[in-house]
């Protein structure tokens, strides 16, 4: 073909409302598609990935493909198809910020590429339009090879020198995962459409099970440092979980699917010890601390200071809370696409990128000045959920800037972004 134009079907095989992918189809994809280099993915695919590779392979020499794609193409699960494209094609044009389709509640991108491998073009320049509505004002030329050099193969604009200088200072510190290893950072309850059956008011278990407060949505955690507002109560019912999972295993067997749908209750130890809850979906990092027995759904991450296996962090939760809720960390998360945003797209922060956030480490005694201010904020919010703690939060921001050794000029960049 000389030209391929399309709007490939967007069918997810891994998201919450995913389509079913049977074992035979999965094995076929793994055997016949070159972008799948990691067989451990086991179904973290979307139909558009396969359309993209097929388009590359059926094109005539130097012919073009034009695809309209969902903005989810920028998300982590798509990193391998992005890598495949970067290595096996020349990206001609990328236009972002499309949101013109009625009744479509996400943004789109327009992607044009040829099947000429990058290695045959010494310096392919991508015509990048960062905003569809003002295309001429938001035109950039980007070297394609730069996208191959980042870990996630992200199709994104390179940062200016001032931002890069800030990133260098931030990234000299260890990641969140290094400071809170193993299962100290994890997801919460995964009830797969059966939430109502675990709510205290509906649960029919005759056994005595732990009862926990339960965070259902963003309204329960509306802002940084907020107390948990109006939680419902949920029963930590392992018997019900096992019964439902047994049904899903049987269903998967009957439909020849390798991976059954599964419910998970998370760690009771984590829920019944001091912890941080972090919202997965927000246009900035929003986290809070609680020592009340509490769980949450999969829209939240939970961070523990220690776990049931004896693994323990040297960083206090309240110190970490100060760092996470700072303007600096949200700036970094947005600029580095750890938080993925769009005009229509609900902001998302996936757990693997979240764990890469660089967290400045301090001796325990030096964390106390941060903890003291955090205690004041939490106390004020506990007494009055609408308490104005902005001045205390500004104090923390200044301390964080100093901790990461930012200059006045660099601080101004971040403050202007916020």
mmCIF file of C-alpha atoms in Angstrom:
data_model
loop_
_atom_site.group_PDB
_atom_site.id
_atom_site.type_symbol
_atom_site.label_atom_id
_atom_site.label_comp_id
_atom_site.label_asym_id
_atom_site.label_seq_id
_atom_site.Cartn_x
_atom_site.Cartn_y
_atom_site.Cartn_z
ATOM 1 C CA UNK A 1 0.000 0.000 0.000
ATOM 2 C CA UNK A 2 1.150 3.539 -0.733
ATOM 3 C CA UNK A 3 -1.051 5.129 1.923
ATOM 4 C CA UNK A 4 -2.811 3.752 5.004
ATOM 5 C CA UNK A 5 -5.316 6.040 6.732
ATOM 6 C CA UNK A 6 -7.251 4.880 9.744
ATOM 7 C CA UNK A 7 -8.807 5.313 13.136
ATOM 8 C CA UNK A 8 -7.912 1.904 14.638
ATOM 9 C CA UNK A 9 -10.386 0.367 17.100
ATOM 10 C CA UNK A 10 -9.456 1.092 20.698
ATOM 11 C CA UNK A 11 -9.921 -2.223 22.511
ATOM 12 C CA UNK A 12 -8.053 -2.641 25.779
ATOM 13 C CA UNK A 13 -7.076 -6.098 27.010
ATOM 14 C CA UNK A 14 -5.823 -4.945 30.406
ATOM 15 C CA UNK A 15 -7.824 -1.996 31.765
ATOM 16 C CA UNK A 16 -10.682 -2.231 34.264
ATOM 17 C CA UNK A 17 -13.288 -2.463 31.506
ATOM 18 C CA UNK A 18 -11.154 -4.642 29.268
ATOM 19 C CA UNK A 19 -12.111 -7.163 26.612
ATOM 20 C CA UNK A 20 -11.266 -10.814 27.187
ATOM 21 C CA UNK A 21 -8.096 -12.197 25.599
ATOM 22 C CA UNK A 22 -7.948 -15.987 25.430
ATOM 23 C CA UNK A 23 -4.686 -17.916 25.742
ATOM 24 C CA UNK A 24 -4.573 -19.007 22.091
ATOM 25 C CA UNK A 25 -4.949 -15.433 20.833
ATOM 26 C CA UNK A 26 -2.356 -14.188 23.292
ATOM 27 C CA UNK A 27 0.149 -16.809 22.147
ATOM 28 C CA UNK A 28 -0.579 -15.925 18.508
ATOM 29 C CA UNK A 29 0.160 -12.257 19.183
ATOM 30 C CA UNK A 30 3.373 -13.096 21.028
ATOM 31 C CA UNK A 31 4.566 -15.307 18.149
ATOM 32 C CA UNK A 32 3.653 -12.985 15.285
ATOM 33 C CA UNK A 33 4.212 -9.409 16.451
ATOM 34 C CA UNK A 34 7.745 -8.091 16.759
ATOM 35 C CA UNK A 35 6.990 -5.264 19.190
ATOM 36 C CA UNK A 36 6.262 -7.876 21.894
ATOM 37 C CA UNK A 37 9.764 -8.429 23.216
ATOM 38 C CA UNK A 38 8.697 -9.027 26.813
ATOM 39 C CA UNK A 39 6.523 -12.155 27.046
ATOM 40 C CA UNK A 40 5.856 -11.372 30.704
ATOM 41 C CA UNK A 41 3.415 -8.717 29.550
ATOM 42 C CA UNK A 42 0.786 -11.484 29.320
ATOM 43 C CA UNK A 43 -1.992 -9.469 27.746
ATOM 44 C CA UNK A 44 -1.188 -5.828 28.592
ATOM 45 C CA UNK A 45 -2.140 -4.918 25.068
ATOM 46 C CA UNK A 46 -4.505 -2.703 23.128
ATOM 47 C CA UNK A 47 -5.777 -3.456 19.631
ATOM 48 C CA UNK A 48 -4.188 -0.306 18.211
ATOM 49 C CA UNK A 49 -0.728 -1.729 18.954
ATOM 50 C CA UNK A 50 -1.299 -4.528 16.456
ATOM 51 C CA UNK A 51 -2.742 -2.172 13.843
ATOM 52 C CA UNK A 52 0.348 0.037 14.081
ATOM 53 C CA UNK A 53 2.798 -2.812 13.496
ATOM 54 C CA UNK A 54 0.700 -4.243 10.656
ATOM 55 C CA UNK A 55 0.567 -0.822 9.003
ATOM 56 C CA UNK A 56 4.369 -0.643 9.140
ATOM 57 C CA UNK A 57 4.692 -4.021 7.458
ATOM 58 C CA UNK A 58 2.138 -3.628 4.652
ATOM 59 C CA UNK A 59 3.359 -0.224 3.464
ATOM 60 C CA UNK A 60 5.221 0.170 0.213
ATOM 61 C CA UNK A 61 8.709 1.628 0.448
ATOM 62 C CA UNK A 62 8.602 5.166 1.872
ATOM 63 C CA UNK A 63 4.780 5.193 1.853
ATOM 64 C CA UNK A 64 2.865 6.893 4.665
ATOM 65 C CA UNK A 65 0.434 5.905 7.379
ATOM 66 C CA UNK A 66 -1.912 8.401 9.023
ATOM 67 C CA UNK A 67 -3.571 7.230 12.235
ATOM 68 C CA UNK A 68 -5.871 8.945 14.706
ATOM 69 C CA UNK A 69 -5.034 7.454 18.100
ATOM 70 C CA UNK A 70 -6.309 7.867 21.629
ATOM 71 C CA UNK A 71 -4.020 9.887 23.892
ATOM 72 C CA UNK A 72 -3.529 6.676 25.898
ATOM 73 C CA UNK A 73 -0.840 5.949 23.284
ATOM 74 C CA UNK A 74 1.409 8.021 25.576
ATOM 75 C CA UNK A 75 0.822 5.712 28.560
ATOM 76 C CA UNK A 76 3.336 3.205 29.942
ATOM 77 C CA UNK A 77 1.802 -0.013 28.482
ATOM 78 C CA UNK A 78 2.419 1.374 24.977
ATOM 79 C CA UNK A 79 6.164 1.814 25.469
ATOM 80 C CA UNK A 80 7.095 -1.246 23.399
ATOM 81 C CA UNK A 81 5.029 -0.283 20.352
ATOM 82 C CA UNK A 82 6.517 3.215 20.609
ATOM 83 C CA UNK A 83 9.989 1.651 20.652
ATOM 84 C CA UNK A 84 9.083 -0.504 17.646
ATOM 85 C CA UNK A 85 7.899 2.557 15.718
ATOM 86 C CA UNK A 86 10.995 4.567 16.592
ATOM 87 C CA UNK A 87 13.299 1.787 15.402
ATOM 88 C CA UNK A 88 11.376 0.640 12.330
ATOM 89 C CA UNK A 89 9.803 3.769 10.919
ATOM 90 C CA UNK A 90 10.380 7.449 10.431
ATOM 91 C CA UNK A 91 7.913 9.615 12.314
ATOM 92 C CA UNK A 92 6.907 12.427 9.974
ATOM 93 C CA UNK A 93 4.302 14.303 11.951
ATOM 94 C CA UNK A 94 2.763 14.188 15.426
ATOM 95 C CA UNK A 95 -0.131 16.444 16.316
ATOM 96 C CA UNK A 96 -1.543 16.434 19.854
ATOM 97 C CA UNK A 97 -4.468 18.039 21.631
ATOM 98 C CA UNK A 98 -7.310 16.894 19.376
ATOM 99 C CA UNK A 99 -10.623 16.882 21.228
ATOM 100 C CA UNK A 100 -13.092 17.459 18.428
ATOM 101 C CA UNK A 101 -15.157 14.256 18.541
ATOM 102 C CA UNK A 102 -18.564 14.451 20.201
ATOM 103 C CA UNK A 103 -19.309 11.944 22.967
ATOM 104 C CA UNK A 104 -15.642 10.923 23.130
ATOM 105 C CA UNK A 105 -14.300 11.660 26.589
ATOM 106 C CA UNK A 106 -10.591 11.612 25.873
ATOM 107 C CA UNK A 107 -8.139 13.440 23.629
ATOM 108 C CA UNK A 108 -6.627 12.129 20.428
ATOM 109 C CA UNK A 109 -3.364 12.474 18.552
ATOM 110 C CA UNK A 110 -2.646 12.388 14.815
ATOM 111 C CA UNK A 111 0.385 10.301 13.878
ATOM 112 C CA UNK A 112 2.019 10.109 10.448
ATOM 113 C CA UNK A 113 4.926 7.747 9.754
ATOM 114 C CA UNK A 114 6.672 5.893 6.941
ATOM 115 C CA UNK A 115 8.182 2.419 7.029
ATOM 116 C CA UNK A 116 11.701 3.713 6.424
ATOM 117 C CA UNK A 117 13.777 2.652 9.468
ATOM 118 C CA UNK A 118 15.404 5.418 11.454
ATOM 119 C CA UNK A 119 18.875 3.972 10.801
ATOM 120 C CA UNK A 120 18.474 4.803 7.102
ATOM 121 C CA UNK A 121 17.746 8.438 7.887
ATOM 122 C CA UNK A 122 20.715 10.032 9.580
ATOM 123 C CA UNK A 123 18.735 12.672 11.420
ATOM 124 C CA UNK A 124 14.986 12.369 11.070
ATOM 125 C CA UNK A 125 13.183 15.474 12.327
ATOM 126 C CA UNK A 126 9.624 15.003 13.541
ATOM 127 C CA UNK A 127 7.174 17.814 12.825
ATOM 128 C CA UNK A 128 5.601 18.087 16.272
ATOM 129 C CA UNK A 129 2.496 20.193 16.942
ATOM 130 C CA UNK A 130 1.919 20.337 20.672
ATOM 131 C CA UNK A 131 -1.551 21.891 20.454
ATOM 132 C CA UNK A 132 -4.021 21.236 17.642
ATOM 133 C CA UNK A 133 -6.022 24.404 18.305
ATOM 134 C CA UNK A 134 -2.978 26.653 17.771
ATOM 135 C CA UNK A 135 -0.887 24.452 15.518
ATOM 136 C CA UNK A 136 1.221 27.224 13.967
ATOM 137 C CA UNK A 137 2.079 28.695 17.357
ATOM 138 C CA UNK A 138 2.945 25.296 18.805
ATOM 139 C CA UNK A 139 5.143 23.873 16.060
ATOM 140 C CA UNK A 140 8.435 22.205 16.954
ATOM 141 C CA UNK A 141 11.038 20.080 15.244
ATOM 142 C CA UNK A 142 12.236 17.153 17.349
ATOM 143 C CA UNK A 143 15.028 14.704 16.585
ATOM 144 C CA UNK A 144 13.476 11.246 16.546
ATOM 145 C CA UNK A 145 16.581 9.654 18.052
ATOM 146 C CA UNK A 146 16.000 11.669 21.243
ATOM 147 C CA UNK A 147 12.816 9.681 21.866
ATOM 148 C CA UNK A 148 14.757 6.438 21.619
ATOM 149 C CA UNK A 149 17.087 7.618 24.357
ATOM 150 C CA UNK A 150 14.474 7.843 27.138
ATOM 151 C CA UNK A 151 13.444 4.790 29.143
ATOM 152 C CA UNK A 152 9.774 4.892 28.178
ATOM 153 C CA UNK A 153 10.383 5.926 24.544
ATOM 154 C CA UNK A 154 7.967 8.793 25.132
ATOM 155 C CA UNK A 155 6.858 10.915 22.177
ATOM 156 C CA UNK A 156 7.303 14.213 24.001
ATOM 157 C CA UNK A 157 8.981 17.571 23.561
ATOM 158 C CA UNK A 158 12.498 17.846 24.975
ATOM 159 C CA UNK A 159 12.762 20.156 27.938
ATOM 160 C CA UNK A 160 14.588 23.460 27.859
ATOM 161 C CA UNK A 161 17.975 23.855 29.540
ATOM 162 C CA UNK A 162 16.499 25.482 32.659
ATOM 163 C CA UNK A 163 14.123 22.572 33.256
ATOM 164 C CA UNK A 164 16.880 20.055 32.565
ATOM 165 C CA UNK A 165 19.026 21.722 35.222
ATOM 166 C CA UNK A 166 16.184 21.304 37.724
ATOM 167 C CA UNK A 167 15.732 17.648 36.770
ATOM 168 C CA UNK A 168 19.434 16.957 37.283
ATOM 169 C CA UNK A 169 19.226 18.316 40.829
ATOM 170 C CA UNK A 170 16.097 16.318 41.609
ATOM 171 C CA UNK A 171 17.318 13.077 40.056
ATOM 172 C CA UNK A 172 20.493 12.861 42.097
ATOM 173 C CA UNK A 173 18.322 11.420 44.888
ATOM 174 C CA UNK A 174 17.095 7.835 45.180
ATOM 175 C CA UNK A 175 13.674 6.889 43.860
ATOM 176 C CA UNK A 176 10.591 6.337 46.000
ATOM 177 C CA UNK A 177 10.902 2.615 45.278
ATOM 178 C CA UNK A 178 14.485 2.547 46.571
ATOM 179 C CA UNK A 179 13.507 4.329 49.797
ATOM 180 C CA UNK A 180 10.270 2.338 50.203
ATOM 181 C CA UNK A 181 11.149 -1.042 48.648
ATOM 182 C CA UNK A 182 9.244 -4.275 48.155
ATOM 183 C CA UNK A 183 5.553 -3.837 48.986
ATOM 184 C CA UNK A 184 5.802 -0.617 50.968
ATOM 185 C CA UNK A 185 4.218 1.158 47.984
ATOM 186 C CA UNK A 186 1.286 -0.722 46.502
ATOM 187 C CA UNK A 187 -2.261 -0.644 45.227
ATOM 188 C CA UNK A 188 -5.334 -1.123 47.419
ATOM 189 C CA UNK A 189 -8.525 -3.199 47.171
ATOM 190 C CA UNK A 190 -9.389 -4.563 43.731
ATOM 191 C CA UNK A 191 -13.013 -5.635 43.944
ATOM 192 C CA UNK A 192 -13.683 -6.007 40.192
ATOM 193 C CA UNK A 193 -17.264 -4.774 40.173
ATOM 194 C CA UNK A 194 -18.200 -6.477 43.453
ATOM 195 C CA UNK A 195 -17.656 -3.517 45.773
ATOM 196 C CA UNK A 196 -21.260 -3.503 46.990
ATOM 197 C CA UNK A 197 -20.942 -7.077 48.281
ATOM 198 C CA UNK A 198 -18.047 -6.076 50.544
ATOM 199 C CA UNK A 199 -19.718 -2.987 52.005
ATOM 200 C CA UNK A 200 -20.687 -3.514 55.646
ATOM 201 C CA UNK A 201 -24.342 -2.742 54.992
ATOM 202 C CA UNK A 202 -24.582 -5.484 52.332
ATOM 203 C CA UNK A 203 -22.074 -8.104 53.435
ATOM 204 C CA UNK A 204 -23.699 -11.441 54.338
ATOM 205 C CA UNK A 205 -20.740 -13.161 55.959
ATOM 206 C CA UNK A 206 -21.481 -14.994 59.191
ATOM 207 C CA UNK A 207 -17.839 -14.878 60.234
ATOM 208 C CA UNK A 208 -16.265 -12.127 62.275
ATOM 209 C CA UNK A 209 -14.132 -10.209 59.767
ATOM 210 C CA UNK A 210 -12.161 -6.982 60.134
ATOM 211 C CA UNK A 211 -14.136 -3.840 59.320
ATOM 212 C CA UNK A 212 -12.292 -0.929 57.732
ATOM 213 C CA UNK A 213 -13.113 2.604 56.694
ATOM 214 C CA UNK A 214 -13.090 2.698 52.901
ATOM 215 C CA UNK A 215 -12.144 5.428 50.429
ATOM 216 C CA UNK A 216 -14.356 5.093 47.359
ATOM 217 C CA UNK A 217 -13.485 8.165 45.300
ATOM 218 C CA UNK A 218 -11.730 11.517 45.101
ATOM 219 C CA UNK A 219 -14.450 13.191 47.178
ATOM 220 C CA UNK A 220 -13.113 11.268 50.182
ATOM 221 C CA UNK A 221 -9.657 12.812 49.623
ATOM 222 C CA UNK A 222 -10.296 16.171 47.907
ATOM 223 C CA UNK A 223 -7.001 17.933 48.590
ATOM 224 C CA UNK A 224 -3.492 17.578 49.959
ATOM 225 C CA UNK A 225 -3.299 16.699 53.665
ATOM 226 C CA UNK A 226 -7.092 16.281 53.824
ATOM 227 C CA UNK A 227 -8.604 14.046 56.445
ATOM 228 C CA UNK A 228 -10.576 11.159 54.963
ATOM 229 C CA UNK A 229 -14.047 12.620 54.429
ATOM 230 C CA UNK A 230 -17.236 10.568 54.801
ATOM 231 C CA UNK A 231 -15.759 7.115 54.252
ATOM 232 C CA UNK A 232 -18.054 4.110 54.036
ATOM 233 C CA UNK A 233 -17.176 0.853 55.792
ATOM 234 C CA UNK A 234 -16.022 -2.308 54.104
ATOM 235 C CA UNK A 235 -15.630 -5.881 55.364
ATOM 236 C CA UNK A 236 -12.246 -7.524 54.810
ATOM 237 C CA UNK A 237 -13.942 -10.744 53.716
ATOM 238 C CA UNK A 238 -11.376 -13.241 52.413
ATOM 239 C CA UNK A 239 -13.960 -16.022 52.161
ATOM 240 C CA UNK A 240 -16.074 -13.950 49.751
ATOM 241 C CA UNK A 241 -12.972 -12.971 47.771
ATOM 242 C CA UNK A 242 -11.931 -16.629 47.410
ATOM 243 C CA UNK A 243 -15.449 -17.661 46.370
ATOM 244 C CA UNK A 244 -15.591 -15.016 43.644
ATOM 245 C CA UNK A 245 -12.072 -15.789 42.429
ATOM 246 C CA UNK A 246 -12.958 -19.473 42.185
ATOM 247 C CA UNK A 247 -15.836 -18.511 39.909
ATOM 248 C CA UNK A 248 -13.523 -16.378 37.746
ATOM 249 C CA UNK A 249 -10.953 -19.178 37.473
ATOM 250 C CA UNK A 250 -13.671 -21.561 36.276
ATOM 251 C CA UNK A 251 -14.934 -18.952 33.836
ATOM 252 C CA UNK A 252 -11.416 -18.419 32.451
ATOM 253 C CA UNK A 253 -10.913 -22.172 32.071
ATOM 254 C CA UNK A 254 -14.180 -22.541 30.166
ATOM 255 C CA UNK A 255 -13.253 -19.688 27.837
ATOM 256 C CA UNK A 256 -9.621 -20.868 27.453
ATOM 257 C CA UNK A 257 -8.204 -17.709 28.972
ATOM 258 C CA UNK A 258 -4.835 -17.915 30.694
ATOM 259 C CA UNK A 259 -5.439 -15.101 33.148
ATOM 260 C CA UNK A 260 -8.740 -15.052 35.026
ATOM 261 C CA UNK A 261 -10.219 -11.879 36.362
ATOM 262 C CA UNK A 262 -9.214 -11.646 40.010
ATOM 263 C CA UNK A 263 -10.220 -9.813 43.147
ATOM 264 C CA UNK A 264 -7.596 -8.681 45.618
ATOM 265 C CA UNK A 265 -8.017 -7.407 49.159
ATOM 266 C CA UNK A 266 -4.532 -5.977 49.547
ATOM 267 C CA UNK A 267 -2.620 -6.004 52.807
ATOM 268 C CA UNK A 268 -4.623 -5.937 56.036
ATOM 269 C CA UNK A 269 -1.365 -5.100 57.822
ATOM 270 C CA UNK A 270 -0.938 -1.990 55.675
ATOM 271 C CA UNK A 271 -4.545 -0.904 56.173
ATOM 272 C CA UNK A 272 -4.344 -1.246 59.969
ATOM 273 C CA UNK A 273 -1.049 0.603 60.462
ATOM 274 C CA UNK A 274 -0.027 4.236 59.802
ATOM 275 C CA UNK A 275 -0.023 4.942 56.080
ATOM 276 C CA UNK A 276 -0.217 7.467 53.278
ATOM 277 C CA UNK A 277 -2.923 7.405 50.643
ATOM 278 C CA UNK A 278 -2.070 8.925 47.257
ATOM 279 C CA UNK A 279 -4.620 9.662 44.557
ATOM 280 C CA UNK A 280 -3.957 7.977 41.241
ATOM 281 C CA UNK A 281 -6.011 10.515 39.302
ATOM 282 C CA UNK A 282 -5.375 14.225 39.840
ATOM 283 C CA UNK A 283 -3.582 17.024 38.001
ATOM 284 C CA UNK A 284 -1.016 17.153 40.806
ATOM 285 C CA UNK A 285 0.142 14.805 43.541
ATOM 286 C CA UNK A 286 -2.477 14.650 46.307
ATOM 287 C CA UNK A 287 -1.633 12.617 49.384
ATOM 288 C CA UNK A 288 -2.567 12.415 53.047
ATOM 289 C CA UNK A 289 -1.668 10.552 56.234
ATOM 290 C CA UNK A 290 -3.892 8.514 58.529
ATOM 291 C CA UNK A 291 -3.371 6.073 61.377
ATOM 292 C CA UNK A 292 -7.049 5.013 61.362
ATOM 293 C CA UNK A 293 -7.868 1.517 60.054
ATOM 294 C CA UNK A 294 -8.707 2.330 56.460
ATOM 295 C CA UNK A 295 -8.585 0.857 52.943
ATOM 296 C CA UNK A 296 -9.244 2.305 49.492
ATOM 297 C CA UNK A 297 -10.112 1.187 45.990
ATOM 298 C CA UNK A 298 -7.654 0.934 43.096
ATOM 299 C CA UNK A 299 -7.867 4.681 42.441
ATOM 300 C CA UNK A 300 -5.446 5.144 45.345
ATOM 301 C CA UNK A 301 -1.963 3.974 46.259
ATOM 302 C CA UNK A 302 -0.974 3.147 49.824
ATOM 303 C CA UNK A 303 2.478 3.716 51.312
ATOM 304 C CA UNK A 304 3.566 2.018 54.530
ATOM 305 C CA UNK A 305 6.600 2.660 56.716
ATOM 306 C CA UNK A 306 6.967 -1.083 57.325
ATOM 307 C CA UNK A 307 5.293 -4.271 56.159
ATOM 308 C CA UNK A 308 4.300 -7.663 57.538
ATOM 309 C CA UNK A 309 7.631 -9.161 56.438
ATOM 310 C CA UNK A 310 9.676 -6.762 58.561
ATOM 311 C CA UNK A 311 10.846 -4.555 55.687
ATOM 312 C CA UNK A 312 11.050 -0.980 56.924
ATOM 313 C CA UNK A 313 11.919 2.410 55.457
ATOM 314 C CA UNK A 314 14.280 4.853 57.138
ATOM 315 C CA UNK A 315 12.124 7.719 55.942
ATOM 316 C CA UNK A 316 9.146 8.736 58.063
ATOM 317 C CA UNK A 317 5.745 8.822 56.418
ATOM 318 C CA UNK A 318 5.053 12.405 57.432
ATOM 319 C CA UNK A 319 8.385 13.572 56.001
ATOM 320 C CA UNK A 320 7.571 11.729 52.769
ATOM 321 C CA UNK A 321 4.127 13.357 52.775
ATOM 322 C CA UNK A 322 5.752 16.798 52.863
ATOM 323 C CA UNK A 323 7.941 15.942 49.868
ATOM 324 C CA UNK A 324 5.132 14.358 47.829
ATOM 325 C CA UNK A 325 2.727 17.241 48.432
ATOM 326 C CA UNK A 326 5.296 19.888 47.522
ATOM 327 C CA UNK A 327 5.003 21.981 44.371
ATOM 328 C CA UNK A 328 8.405 20.706 43.268
ATOM 329 C CA UNK A 329 7.371 17.042 43.095
ATOM 330 C CA UNK A 330 4.151 17.832 41.217
ATOM 331 C CA UNK A 331 6.143 19.968 38.766
ATOM 332 C CA UNK A 332 8.509 17.068 38.194
ATOM 333 C CA UNK A 333 5.693 14.522 37.846
ATOM 334 C CA UNK A 334 3.876 16.632 35.259
ATOM 335 C CA UNK A 335 6.945 17.588 33.247
ATOM 336 C CA UNK A 336 8.227 14.014 33.184
ATOM 337 C CA UNK A 337 4.784 12.649 32.215
ATOM 338 C CA UNK A 338 4.559 10.627 35.410
ATOM 339 C CA UNK A 339 1.164 12.295 35.609
ATOM 340 C CA UNK A 340 -0.443 11.987 32.163
ATOM 341 C CA UNK A 341 -2.939 14.755 31.356
ATOM 342 C CA UNK A 342 -5.044 15.978 28.423
ATOM 343 C CA UNK A 343 -7.945 18.334 27.730
ATOM 344 C CA UNK A 344 -10.467 15.496 28.041
ATOM 345 C CA UNK A 345 -8.305 12.770 29.527
ATOM 346 C CA UNK A 346 -8.683 12.124 33.234
ATOM 347 C CA UNK A 347 -5.202 12.680 34.713
ATOM 348 C CA UNK A 348 -3.506 9.383 35.522
ATOM 349 C CA UNK A 349 -0.408 8.455 37.514
ATOM 350 C CA UNK A 350 0.427 4.773 37.101
ATOM 351 C CA UNK A 351 2.219 3.015 39.942
ATOM 352 C CA UNK A 352 5.472 2.151 38.154
ATOM 353 C CA UNK A 353 6.208 5.752 37.087
ATOM 354 C CA UNK A 354 5.037 6.961 40.513
ATOM 355 C CA UNK A 355 7.682 4.792 42.166
ATOM 356 C CA UNK A 356 10.398 6.545 40.133
ATOM 357 C CA UNK A 357 9.849 9.902 41.863
ATOM 358 C CA UNK A 358 13.175 11.035 43.388
ATOM 359 C CA UNK A 359 12.845 11.494 47.150
ATOM 360 C CA UNK A 360 15.505 13.460 49.007
ATOM 361 C CA UNK A 361 16.779 11.465 51.976
ATOM 362 C CA UNK A 362 17.673 12.992 55.321
ATOM 363 C CA UNK A 363 18.788 11.595 58.679
ATOM 364 C CA UNK A 364 15.850 11.035 61.022
ATOM 365 C CA UNK A 365 16.711 14.044 63.184
ATOM 366 C CA UNK A 366 16.688 16.345 60.137
ATOM 367 C CA UNK A 367 13.262 15.112 59.043
ATOM 368 C CA UNK A 368 11.711 16.444 62.246
ATOM 369 C CA UNK A 369 11.379 20.052 61.041
ATOM 370 C CA UNK A 370 9.253 18.842 58.113
ATOM 371 C CA UNK A 371 7.231 16.516 60.331
ATOM 372 C CA UNK A 372 6.461 19.329 62.780
ATOM 373 C CA UNK A 373 4.832 21.429 60.056
ATOM 374 C CA UNK A 374 2.986 18.430 58.622
ATOM 375 C CA UNK A 375 1.571 17.736 62.092
ATOM 376 C CA UNK A 376 0.245 21.306 62.260
ATOM 377 C CA UNK A 377 -1.427 20.958 58.860
ATOM 378 C CA UNK A 378 -2.976 17.572 59.663
ATOM 379 C CA UNK A 379 -4.212 18.834 63.023
ATOM 380 C CA UNK A 380 -5.851 21.867 61.414
ATOM 381 C CA UNK A 381 -7.522 19.709 58.755
ATOM 382 C CA UNK A 382 -8.739 17.248 61.381
ATOM 383 C CA UNK A 383 -10.474 20.054 63.287
ATOM 384 C CA UNK A 384 -11.829 21.753 60.167
ATOM 385 C CA UNK A 385 -11.672 20.048 56.783
ATOM 386 C CA UNK A 386 -11.755 23.462 55.074
ATOM 387 C CA UNK A 387 -8.977 24.976 57.189
ATOM 388 C CA UNK A 388 -6.611 27.252 55.253
ATOM 389 C CA UNK A 389 -3.129 25.788 55.633
ATOM 390 C CA UNK A 390 -1.601 27.503 52.598
ATOM 391 C CA UNK A 391 0.997 29.424 54.619
ATOM 392 C CA UNK A 392 2.223 26.235 56.280
ATOM 393 C CA UNK A 393 2.357 24.532 52.877
ATOM 394 C CA UNK A 394 4.400 27.446 51.511
ATOM 395 C CA UNK A 395 6.875 26.891 54.346
ATOM 396 C CA UNK A 396 7.265 23.279 53.267
ATOM 397 C CA UNK A 397 7.696 24.295 49.624
ATOM 398 C CA UNK A 398 10.543 26.627 50.600
ATOM 399 C CA UNK A 399 12.194 23.895 52.661
ATOM 400 C CA UNK A 400 11.881 21.435 49.763
ATOM 401 C CA UNK A 401 13.405 23.917 47.310
ATOM 402 C CA UNK A 402 16.338 24.331 49.674
ATOM 403 C CA UNK A 403 16.632 20.580 50.167
ATOM 404 C CA UNK A 404 16.921 20.018 46.403
ATOM 405 C CA UNK A 405 19.295 23.025 46.113
ATOM 406 C CA UNK A 406 17.276 25.066 43.640
ATOM 407 C CA UNK A 407 18.250 28.626 42.712
ATOM 408 C CA UNK A 408 15.847 31.580 42.868
ATOM 409 C CA UNK A 409 15.523 31.453 39.068
ATOM 410 C CA UNK A 410 14.650 27.756 39.157
ATOM 411 C CA UNK A 411 12.124 28.300 41.944
ATOM 412 C CA UNK A 412 10.471 31.010 39.831
ATOM 413 C CA UNK A 413 10.022 28.519 36.963
ATOM 414 C CA UNK A 414 8.161 26.125 39.257
ATOM 415 C CA UNK A 415 6.065 28.804 40.939
ATOM 416 C CA UNK A 416 4.994 30.155 37.540
ATOM 417 C CA UNK A 417 3.977 26.653 36.441
ATOM 418 C CA UNK A 418 1.796 26.306 39.541
#
